[in-house]
PDB file of C-alpha atoms in Angstrom:
ATOM      1  CA  MET A 979      11.879 -10.652 -73.086  1.00 72.00           C
ATOM      2  CA  GLY A 980      10.615 -13.784 -71.379  1.00 81.00           C
ATOM      3  CA  GLN A 981      10.403 -15.454 -74.808  1.00 87.00           C
ATOM      4  CA  LYS A 982      14.020 -15.006 -75.653  1.00 89.00           C
ATOM      5  CA  ILE A 983      16.022 -15.121 -72.382  1.00 91.00           C
ATOM      6  CA  HIS A 984      17.065 -18.305 -70.576  1.00 92.00           C
ATOM      7  CA  PRO A 985      14.205 -19.241 -68.226  1.00 92.00           C
ATOM      8  CA  THR A 986      16.542 -20.358 -65.360  1.00 91.00           C
ATOM      9  CA  GLY A 987      18.863 -17.276 -65.481  1.00 91.00           C
ATOM     10  CA  PHE A 988      15.766 -14.990 -65.714  1.00 92.00           C
ATOM     11  CA  ARG A 989      14.459 -16.377 -62.417  1.00 90.00           C
ATOM     12  CA  LEU A 990      17.721 -16.787 -60.356  1.00 89.00           C
ATOM     13  CA  ALA A 991      17.320 -15.423 -56.754  1.00 84.00           C
ATOM     14  CA  VAL A 992      13.594 -15.072 -57.447  1.00 85.00           C
ATOM     15  CA  SER A 993      12.150 -18.578 -57.768  1.00 82.00           C
ATOM     16  CA  ARG A 994      15.161 -20.562 -58.832  1.00 86.00           C
ATOM     17  CA  ASN A 995      18.536 -21.374 -57.079  1.00 89.00           C
ATOM     18  CA  TRP A 996      22.034 -21.641 -58.471  1.00 92.00           C
ATOM     19  CA  ALA A 997      23.482 -24.990 -59.579  1.00 92.00           C
ATOM     20  CA  SER A 998      26.941 -24.009 -58.318  1.00 92.00           C
ATOM     21  CA  ARG A 999      26.918 -22.727 -54.695  1.00 92.00           C
ATOM     22  CA  TRP A1000      30.314 -21.296 -53.634  1.00 92.00           C
ATOM     23  CA  TYR A1001      32.225 -18.144 -53.223  1.00 92.00           C
ATOM     24  CA  ALA A1002      35.725 -17.396 -54.761  1.00 90.00           C
ATOM     25  CA  SER A1003      38.141 -14.532 -55.123  1.00 90.00           C
ATOM     26  CA  ASN A1004      38.564 -12.838 -58.430  1.00 91.00           C
ATOM     27  CA  THR A1005      41.776 -14.818 -59.141  1.00 92.00           C
ATOM     28  CA  GLN A1006      40.114 -18.177 -58.447  1.00 91.00           C
ATOM     29  CA  PHE A1007      36.629 -17.635 -59.927  1.00 93.00           C
ATOM     30  CA  ALA A1008      37.394 -18.556 -63.511  1.00 94.00           C
ATOM     31  CA  GLY A1009      39.280 -21.624 -62.739  1.00 92.00           C
ATOM     32  CA  MET A1010      36.609 -22.973 -60.391  1.00 92.00           C
ATOM     33  CA  LEU A1011      33.869 -22.199 -62.824  1.00 94.00           C
ATOM     34  CA  LYS A1012      35.764 -24.035 -65.648  1.00 95.00           C
ATOM     35  CA  GLU A1013      36.217 -26.961 -63.227  1.00 93.00           C
ATOM     36  CA  ASP A1014      32.477 -27.128 -62.589  1.00 94.00           C
ATOM     37  CA  ILE A1015      31.740 -27.176 -66.320  1.00 95.00           C
ATOM     38  CA  GLU A1016      34.260 -30.004 -66.823  1.00 94.00           C
ATOM     39  CA  VAL A1017      32.792 -32.005 -63.936  1.00 94.00           C
ATOM     40  CA  ARG A1018      29.185 -31.680 -65.387  1.00 94.00           C
ATOM     41  CA  GLU A1019      30.372 -32.742 -68.797  1.00 94.00           C
ATOM     42  CA  PHE A1020      32.217 -35.796 -67.342  1.00 94.00           C
ATOM     43  CA  LEU A1021      29.155 -36.807 -65.325  1.00 93.00           C
ATOM     44  CA  LYS A1022      26.895 -36.381 -68.358  1.00 91.00           C
ATOM     45  CA  LYS A1023      29.042 -38.814 -70.360  1.00 91.00           C
ATOM     46  CA  LYS A1024      29.719 -41.230 -67.499  1.00 91.00           C
ATOM     47  CA  LEU A1025      26.074 -41.503 -66.428  1.00 91.00           C
ATOM     48  CA  LYS A1026      24.425 -41.242 -69.786  1.00 88.00           C
ATOM     49  CA  ASN A1027      22.113 -44.264 -68.961  1.00 87.00           C
ATOM     50  CA  ALA A1028      21.256 -43.015 -65.484  1.00 89.00           C
ATOM     51  CA  SER A1029      18.754 -40.323 -66.462  1.00 90.00           C
ATOM     52  CA  VAL A1030      20.606 -37.500 -64.627  1.00 93.00           C
ATOM     53  CA  GLY A1031      18.424 -34.313 -64.474  1.00 92.00           C
ATOM     54  CA  ARG A1032      20.864 -31.907 -62.907  1.00 92.00           C
ATOM     55  CA  VAL A1033      24.064 -31.614 -60.812  1.00 95.00           C
ATOM     56  CA  VAL A1034      24.478 -29.250 -57.939  1.00 95.00           C
ATOM     57  CA  ILE A1035      28.082 -28.478 -56.738  1.00 95.00           C
ATOM     58  CA  GLU A1036      28.989 -26.910 -53.468  1.00 94.00           C
ATOM     59  CA  ARG A1037      32.383 -26.133 -52.019  1.00 93.00           C
ATOM     60  CA  PRO A1038      32.385 -25.767 -48.218  1.00 90.00           C
ATOM     61  CA  ALA A1039      35.834 -25.262 -46.625  1.00 85.00           C
ATOM     62  CA  LYS A1040      38.270 -26.952 -49.015  1.00 87.00           C
ATOM     63  CA  ASN A1041      35.863 -29.771 -49.784  1.00 91.00           C
ATOM     64  CA  ALA A1042      33.322 -30.448 -52.487  1.00 93.00           C
ATOM     65  CA  ARG A1043      29.831 -31.679 -52.209  1.00 94.00           C
ATOM     66  CA  ILE A1044      28.138 -32.937 -55.473  1.00 95.00           C
ATOM     67  CA  THR A1045      24.472 -33.770 -55.473  1.00 95.00           C
ATOM     68  CA  ILE A1046      23.324 -35.841 -58.451  1.00 94.00           C
ATOM     69  CA  TYR A1047      19.556 -35.814 -59.237  1.00 95.00           C
ATOM     70  CA  SER A1048      18.635 -38.925 -61.085  1.00 93.00           C
ATOM     71  CA  SER A1049      15.520 -40.898 -61.795  1.00 92.00           C
ATOM     72  CA  ARG A1050      17.552 -44.204 -61.667  1.00 91.00           C
ATOM     73  CA  PRO A1051      19.725 -43.892 -58.587  1.00 90.00           C
ATOM     74  CA  GLY A1052      20.492 -47.702 -58.618  1.00 89.00           C
ATOM     75  CA  VAL A1053      22.411 -47.256 -61.914  1.00 88.00           C
ATOM     76  CA  VAL A1054      24.634 -44.480 -60.333  1.00 89.00           C
ATOM     77  CA  ILE A1055      25.254 -46.398 -57.171  1.00 88.00           C
ATOM     78  CA  GLY A1056      25.971 -49.710 -58.880  1.00 84.00           C
ATOM     79  CA  LYS A1057      26.191 -53.200 -57.330  1.00 84.00           C
ATOM     80  CA  LYS A1058      27.013 -52.903 -53.601  1.00 81.00           C
ATOM     81  CA  GLY A1059      28.051 -49.324 -54.079  1.00 82.00           C
ATOM     82  CA  GLU A1060      31.015 -50.125 -56.236  1.00 84.00           C
ATOM     83  CA  ASP A1061      30.301 -47.653 -59.063  1.00 87.00           C
ATOM     84  CA  ILE A1062      29.655 -44.639 -56.672  1.00 90.00           C
ATOM     85  CA  GLU A1063      33.091 -45.270 -54.973  1.00 90.00           C
ATOM     86  CA  LEU A1064      34.873 -45.305 -58.343  1.00 91.00           C
ATOM     87  CA  LEU A1065      33.043 -42.202 -59.303  1.00 91.00           C
ATOM     88  CA  LYS A1066      34.005 -40.441 -56.032  1.00 92.00           C
ATOM     89  CA  ALA A1067      37.712 -41.325 -56.607  1.00 92.00           C
ATOM     90  CA  GLU A1068      37.659 -40.007 -60.107  1.00 92.00           C
ATOM     91  CA  LEU A1069      36.041 -36.682 -59.062  1.00 93.00           C
ATOM     92  CA  GLN A1070      38.609 -36.296 -56.317  1.00 92.00           C
ATOM     93  CA  ARG A1071      41.348 -36.705 -58.786  1.00 92.00           C
ATOM     94  CA  ARG A1072      39.780 -34.099 -61.107  1.00 91.00           C
ATOM     95  CA  MET A1073      38.999 -31.588 -58.418  1.00 91.00           C
ATOM     96  CA  GLY A1074      42.025 -32.119 -56.137  1.00 90.00           C
ATOM     97  CA  VAL A1075      39.913 -31.889 -52.936  1.00 92.00           C
ATOM     98  CA  PRO A1076      37.818 -34.428 -50.934  1.00 92.00           C
ATOM     99  CA  VAL A1077      34.514 -35.032 -52.588  1.00 93.00           C
ATOM    100  CA  HIS A1078      31.240 -36.155 -51.071  1.00 93.00           C
ATOM    101  CA  VAL A1079      28.719 -37.490 -53.527  1.00 93.00           C
ATOM    102  CA  ASN A1080      24.906 -37.480 -52.710  1.00 93.00           C
ATOM    103  CA  ILE A1081      22.297 -39.079 -54.931  1.00 92.00           C
ATOM    104  CA  GLU A1082      18.709 -37.708 -54.957  1.00 93.00           C
ATOM    105  CA  GLU A1083      16.017 -39.545 -56.745  1.00 92.00           C
ATOM    106  CA  ILE A1084      13.666 -37.762 -59.118  1.00 92.00           C
ATOM    107  CA  ARG A1085      10.178 -39.001 -58.201  1.00 91.00           C
ATOM    108  CA  LYS A1086       8.483 -37.831 -61.465  1.00 92.00           C
ATOM    109  CA  PRO A1087      10.819 -38.018 -64.366  1.00 92.00           C
ATOM    110  CA  GLU A1088       7.876 -37.248 -66.779  1.00 93.00           C
ATOM    111  CA  VAL A1089       7.668 -33.660 -65.596  1.00 94.00           C
ATOM    112  CA  ASP A1090      11.449 -32.902 -65.337  1.00 95.00           C
ATOM    113  CA  ALA A1091      12.326 -30.777 -68.431  1.00 96.00           C
ATOM    114  CA  GLN A1092      15.913 -32.057 -68.845  1.00 95.00           C
ATOM    115  CA  LEU A1093      14.833 -35.704 -68.692  1.00 95.00           C
ATOM    116  CA  ILE A1094      12.071 -35.045 -71.173  1.00 96.00           C
ATOM    117  CA  ALA A1095      14.499 -33.425 -73.609  1.00 96.00           C
ATOM    118  CA  ASP A1096      17.006 -36.302 -73.155  1.00 95.00           C
ATOM    119  CA  SER A1097      14.285 -38.812 -73.832  1.00 95.00           C
ATOM    120  CA  ILE A1098      13.158 -37.254 -76.978  1.00 96.00           C
ATOM    121  CA  THR A1099      16.713 -36.982 -78.309  1.00 96.00           C
ATOM    122  CA  GLN A1100      17.215 -40.718 -77.623  1.00 94.00           C
ATOM    123  CA  GLN A1101      14.095 -41.476 -79.537  1.00 95.00           C
ATOM    124  CA  LEU A1102      15.247 -39.297 -82.465  1.00 95.00           C
ATOM    125  CA  GLU A1103      18.559 -41.176 -82.577  1.00 94.00           C
ATOM    126  CA  ARG A1104      16.519 -44.354 -82.812  1.00 94.00           C
ATOM    127  CA  ARG A1105      14.729 -42.967 -85.856  1.00 94.00           C
ATOM    128  CA  ILE A1106      11.341 -42.509 -84.149  1.00 94.00           C
ATOM    129  CA  MET A1107       9.146 -39.700 -85.736  1.00 94.00           C
ATOM    130  CA  PHE A1108       9.756 -36.514 -83.925  1.00 93.00           C
ATOM    131  CA  ARG A1109       6.021 -35.515 -83.712  1.00 94.00           C
ATOM    132  CA  ARG A1110       5.222 -38.812 -82.107  1.00 95.00           C
ATOM    133  CA  ALA A1111       7.951 -38.481 -79.547  1.00 95.00           C
ATOM    134  CA  MET A1112       6.999 -34.894 -78.670  1.00 95.00           C
ATOM    135  CA  LYS A1113       3.302 -35.503 -78.320  1.00 95.00           C
ATOM    136  CA  ARG A1114       3.814 -38.591 -76.228  1.00 95.00           C
ATOM    137  CA  ALA A1115       6.046 -36.625 -73.855  1.00 96.00           C
ATOM    138  CA  MET A1116       3.449 -33.833 -73.570  1.00 95.00           C
ATOM    139  CA  GLN A1117       0.653 -36.250 -72.810  1.00 95.00           C
ATOM    140  CA  ASN A1118       2.685 -37.941 -70.063  1.00 95.00           C
ATOM    141  CA  ALA A1119       3.654 -34.573 -68.438  1.00 95.00           C
ATOM    142  CA  MET A1120       0.168 -33.249 -68.400  1.00 95.00           C
ATOM    143  CA  ARG A1121      -1.207 -36.593 -66.967  1.00 94.00           C
ATOM    144  CA  LEU A1122       1.254 -36.446 -64.057  1.00 93.00           C
ATOM    145  CA  GLY A1123       0.492 -32.883 -62.902  1.00 90.00           C
ATOM    146  CA  ALA A1124       2.229 -30.337 -65.148  1.00 93.00           C
ATOM    147  CA  GLN A1125       0.057 -27.213 -65.747  1.00 95.00           C
ATOM    148  CA  GLY A1126       1.684 -26.609 -69.068  1.00 96.00           C
ATOM    149  CA  ILE A1127       4.412 -27.793 -71.381  1.00 96.00           C
ATOM    150  CA  LYS A1128       6.128 -26.575 -74.551  1.00 97.00           C
ATOM    151  CA  ILE A1129       8.470 -28.538 -76.680  1.00 97.00           C
ATOM    152  CA  MET A1130      10.461 -27.189 -79.629  1.00 96.00           C
ATOM    153  CA  SER A1131      12.599 -29.205 -82.159  1.00 96.00           C
ATOM    154  CA  SER A1132      14.971 -27.604 -84.619  1.00 96.00           C
ATOM    155  CA  GLY A1133      17.088 -29.051 -87.448  1.00 96.00           C
ATOM    156  CA  ARG A1134      16.763 -31.289 -90.407  1.00 95.00           C
ATOM    157  CA  LEU A1135      13.486 -32.888 -89.143  1.00 94.00           C
ATOM    158  CA  ASN A1136      12.617 -36.147 -90.852  1.00 90.00           C
ATOM    159  CA  GLY A1137      15.773 -35.719 -92.878  1.00 90.00           C
ATOM    160  CA  ILE A1138      14.629 -32.924 -95.092  1.00 92.00           C
ATOM    161  CA  GLU A1139      17.284 -30.808 -96.824  1.00 93.00           C
ATOM    162  CA  ILE A1140      16.129 -27.467 -95.365  1.00 95.00           C
ATOM    163  CA  ALA A1141      16.249 -27.106 -91.579  1.00 96.00           C
ATOM    164  CA  ARG A1142      13.154 -25.860 -89.842  1.00 95.00           C
ATOM    165  CA  THR A1143      11.661 -25.387 -86.369  1.00 96.00           C
ATOM    166  CA  GLU A1144       8.391 -27.001 -84.986  1.00 96.00           C
ATOM    167  CA  TRP A1145       6.962 -26.530 -81.547  1.00 95.00           C
ATOM    168  CA  TYR A1146       3.864 -27.828 -79.673  1.00 96.00           C
ATOM    169  CA  ARG A1147       2.356 -26.522 -76.593  1.00 96.00           C
ATOM    170  CA  GLU A1148      -0.318 -27.692 -74.149  1.00 95.00           C
ATOM    171  CA  GLY A1149      -1.691 -25.795 -71.184  1.00 94.00           C
ATOM    172  CA  ARG A1150      -0.190 -22.566 -69.949  1.00 94.00           C
ATOM    173  CA  VAL A1151       3.470 -21.627 -70.084  1.00 95.00           C
ATOM    174  CA  PRO A1152       3.796 -18.027 -68.684  1.00 94.00           C
ATOM    175  CA  LEU A1153       7.442 -17.140 -69.519  1.00 93.00           C
ATOM    176  CA  HIS A1154       7.071 -13.539 -68.478  1.00 93.00           C
ATOM    177  CA  THR A1155       5.858 -14.272 -64.895  1.00 91.00           C
ATOM    178  CA  LEU A1156       8.874 -14.380 -62.499  1.00 90.00           C
ATOM    179  CA  ARG A1157       7.022 -16.305 -59.788  1.00 90.00           C
ATOM    180  CA  ALA A1158       6.069 -19.052 -62.234  1.00 91.00           C
ATOM    181  CA  ASP A1159       8.026 -22.240 -61.678  1.00 92.00           C
ATOM    182  CA  ILE A1160       9.324 -22.875 -65.204  1.00 94.00           C
ATOM    183  CA  ASP A1161      11.600 -25.883 -65.635  1.00 94.00           C
ATOM    184  CA  TYR A1162      13.782 -25.762 -68.724  1.00 96.00           C
ATOM    185  CA  GLY A1163      15.880 -28.424 -70.448  1.00 95.00           C
ATOM    186  CA  PHE A1164      17.874 -28.684 -73.625  1.00 96.00           C
ATOM    187  CA  SER A1165      19.437 -31.597 -75.445  1.00 95.00           C
ATOM    188  CA  GLU A1166      20.833 -32.444 -78.845  1.00 96.00           C
ATOM    189  CA  ALA A1167      20.317 -35.608 -80.873  1.00 95.00           C
ATOM    190  CA  GLU A1168      23.125 -36.657 -83.220  1.00 94.00           C
ATOM    191  CA  THR A1169      21.375 -38.129 -86.227  1.00 93.00           C
ATOM    192  CA  THR A1170      22.741 -39.245 -89.612  1.00 93.00           C
ATOM    193  CA  TYR A1171      21.348 -35.985 -91.183  1.00 93.00           C
ATOM    194  CA  GLY A1172      22.925 -33.711 -88.505  1.00 95.00           C
ATOM    195  CA  ILE A1173      22.205 -32.421 -85.048  1.00 96.00           C
ATOM    196  CA  ILE A1174      18.548 -31.731 -83.947  1.00 96.00           C
ATOM    197  CA  GLY A1175      18.162 -29.560 -80.999  1.00 97.00           C
ATOM    198  CA  VAL A1176      15.268 -30.090 -78.550  1.00 97.00           C
ATOM    199  CA  LYS A1177      14.117 -27.483 -75.957  1.00 97.00           C
ATOM    200  CA  VAL A1178      11.550 -28.153 -73.262  1.00 97.00           C
ATOM    201  CA  TRP A1179       9.628 -25.736 -70.955  1.00 97.00           C
ATOM    202  CA  VAL A1180       7.455 -27.222 -68.158  1.00 96.00           C
ATOM    203  CA  TYR A1181       5.222 -25.069 -66.030  1.00 95.00           C
ATOM    204  CA  LYS A1182       4.643 -26.618 -62.592  1.00 93.00           C
ATOM    205  CA  GLY A1183       2.694 -23.795 -60.904  1.00 90.00           C
ATOM    206  CA  ASP A1184       3.538 -20.523 -59.075  1.00 90.00           C
ATOM    207  CA  HIS A1185       6.221 -20.042 -56.344  1.00 79.00           C
ATOM    208  CA  LEU A1186       5.345 -17.963 -53.303  1.00 69.00           C
ATOM    209  CA  GLY A1187       8.229 -15.538 -52.649  1.00 58.00           C
ATOM    210  CA  ARG A1188       9.919 -15.046 -49.284  1.00 50.00           C
ATOM    211  CA  ASN A1189       7.675 -12.117 -48.268  1.00 44.00           C
ATOM    212  CA  ASP A1190       4.488 -13.366 -49.952  1.00 49.00           C
ATOM    213  CA  ALA A1191       1.623 -14.745 -47.913  1.00 43.00           C
ATOM    214  CA  PRO A1192      -0.751 -17.472 -49.120  1.00 45.00           C
ATOM    215  CA  VAL A1193      -3.631 -16.052 -51.203  1.00 44.00           C
ATOM    216  CA  VAL A1194      -6.704 -15.803 -48.937  1.00 42.00           C
ATOM    217  CA  GLU A1195     -10.134 -15.310 -50.525  1.00 48.00           C
ATOM    218  CA  GLU A1196     -11.914 -12.256 -49.468  1.00 47.00           C
ATOM    219  CA  PRO A1197     -14.967 -12.945 -47.352  1.00 51.00           C
ATOM    220  CA  GLN A1198     -18.236 -12.448 -49.163  1.00 54.00           C
ATOM    221  CA  GLU A1199     -19.582  -9.831 -46.652  1.00 55.00           C
ATOM    222  CA  GLU A1200     -16.580  -7.640 -47.175  1.00 49.00           C
ATOM    223  CA  ARG A1201     -16.797  -8.055 -50.935  1.00 51.00           C
ATOM    224  CA  ARG A1202     -20.304  -6.573 -50.984  1.00 55.00           C
ATOM    225  CA  LYS A1203     -19.221  -3.351 -49.250  1.00 55.00           C
ATOM    226  CA  ARG A1204     -18.080  -0.672 -51.729  1.00 53.00           C
ATOM    227  CA  PRO A1205     -15.428   1.782 -50.556  1.00 58.00           C
ATOM    228  CA  GLY A1206     -16.714   5.327 -49.833  1.00 56.00           C
ATOM    229  CA  ARG A1207     -20.352   4.381 -49.358  1.00 53.00           C
ATOM    230  CA  PRO A1208     -21.809   5.568 -45.951  1.00 53.00           C
ATOM    231  CA  GLU A1209     -22.864   2.778 -43.613  1.00 53.00           C
ATOM    232  CA  GLY A1210     -26.416   3.940 -43.190  1.00 51.00           C
ATOM    233  CA  ARG A1211     -27.083   4.420 -46.866  1.00 52.00           C
ATOM    234  CA  ARG A1212     -29.084   1.793 -48.486  1.00 51.00           C
ATOM    235  CA  ARG A1213     -28.402   0.291 -51.918  1.00 53.00           C
ATOM    236  CA  GLU A1214     -31.087   0.457 -54.457  1.00 52.00           C
ATOM    237  CA  GLY A1215     -33.629  -2.355 -54.041  1.00 51.00           C
ATOM    238  CA  GLU A1216     -32.336  -3.454 -50.656  1.00 52.00           C
ATOM    239  CA  GLY A1217     -34.821  -3.583 -47.702  1.00 52.00           C
ATOM    240  CA  ARG A1218     -37.906  -3.386 -49.916  1.00 52.00           C
ATOM    241  CA  PRO A1219     -40.290  -6.317 -50.451  1.00 52.00           C
ATOM    242  CA  ALA A1220     -39.990  -8.071 -53.808  1.00 50.00           C
ATOM    243  CA  GLY A1221     -43.031  -6.387 -55.198  1.00 51.00           C
ATOM    244  CA  GLN A1222     -42.026  -2.876 -54.019  1.00 51.00           C
ATOM    245  CA  ARG A1223     -38.779  -2.478 -55.981  1.00 49.00           C
ATOM    246  CA  ARG A1224     -38.288   0.365 -58.320  1.00 51.00           C
ATOM    247  CA  GLY A1225     -40.286  -0.379 -61.540  1.00 48.00           C
ATOM    248  CA  ALA A1226     -42.595  -2.883 -59.775  1.00 48.00           C
ATOM    249  CA  GLY A1227     -44.324  -0.677 -57.192  1.00 46.00           C
ATOM    250  CA  ALA A1228     -45.605   2.926 -57.247  1.00 45.00           C
ATOM    251  CA  GLY A1229     -43.935   3.734 -60.584  1.00 44.00           C
ATOM    252  CA  ALA A1230     -45.892   0.919 -62.264  1.00 42.00           C
ATOM    253  CA  ARG A1231     -49.118   2.092 -60.753  1.00 44.00           C
ATOM    254  CA  ARG A1232     -48.580   5.642 -61.980  1.00 43.00           C
ATOM    255  CA  GLY A1233     -47.979   4.201 -65.482  1.00 45.00           C
ATOM    256  CA  THR A1234     -51.414   2.333 -65.268  1.00 44.00           C
ATOM    257  CA  ASP A1235     -53.185   5.484 -64.043  1.00 48.00           C
ATOM    258  CA  ALA A1236     -51.784   7.554 -66.941  1.00 44.00           C
ATOM    259  CA  LYS A1237     -52.890   4.912 -69.457  1.00 46.00           C
ATOM    260  CA  THR A1238     -56.473   4.809 -68.219  1.00 49.00           C
ATOM    261  CA  GLY A1239     -56.715   8.481 -67.841  1.00 53.00           C
ATOM    262  CA  GLU A1240     -58.237   8.271 -64.301  1.00 54.00           C
TER     263      GLU A1240
END
């Protein structure tokens, strides 16, 4: 199941959080959800060159708070904050409520799955070989701390007539493990031969759940004790001198006596 299902939806409320955080009645839910989708599509087109990884939308008390995660926050803000003010005004017009926009910087874009997928699609549109783009992205991610990465490309690769799928993996990518921090990204490259889809899975380690404690290694003394063994009972070979262990003491002498016949 972990191979087929969306990695983010599979881990919601376990090790991942929602990208839209608000509550709505049954009559308002569909409209607000559609509004969120339109806002994300608008930001994706508007900030195409700003390397936006994800957008979190919150709606507290007839307001909206939008957090944009980008590896190039200067491009989003603009000169003297002009671009961010224009963006805020456009979002308020679309959503109909006061909007607060926050910009969060992505410190390591090389291990962000969505940014990796966007980077590969941009290279494919510039006619760079897909294998070279995929392997370069994998090397950069592993070099900067990712424990595993998997990249899959599908479509008319290199312009061939029959579409196919190729994928590469390096390290571990445990898709069935719920506590695993799997970052997933998807992007499409519009080439002259058609659309090529790129999927990226990045494994960053394991999450500790809310009720989980850090893993503490068992002391060596406790590890030696076997359950159910009486305290006073001695293990075989313990407490004897090195030359008096079984096979090296009386038993060996008895074998010598039997051989000589004395």
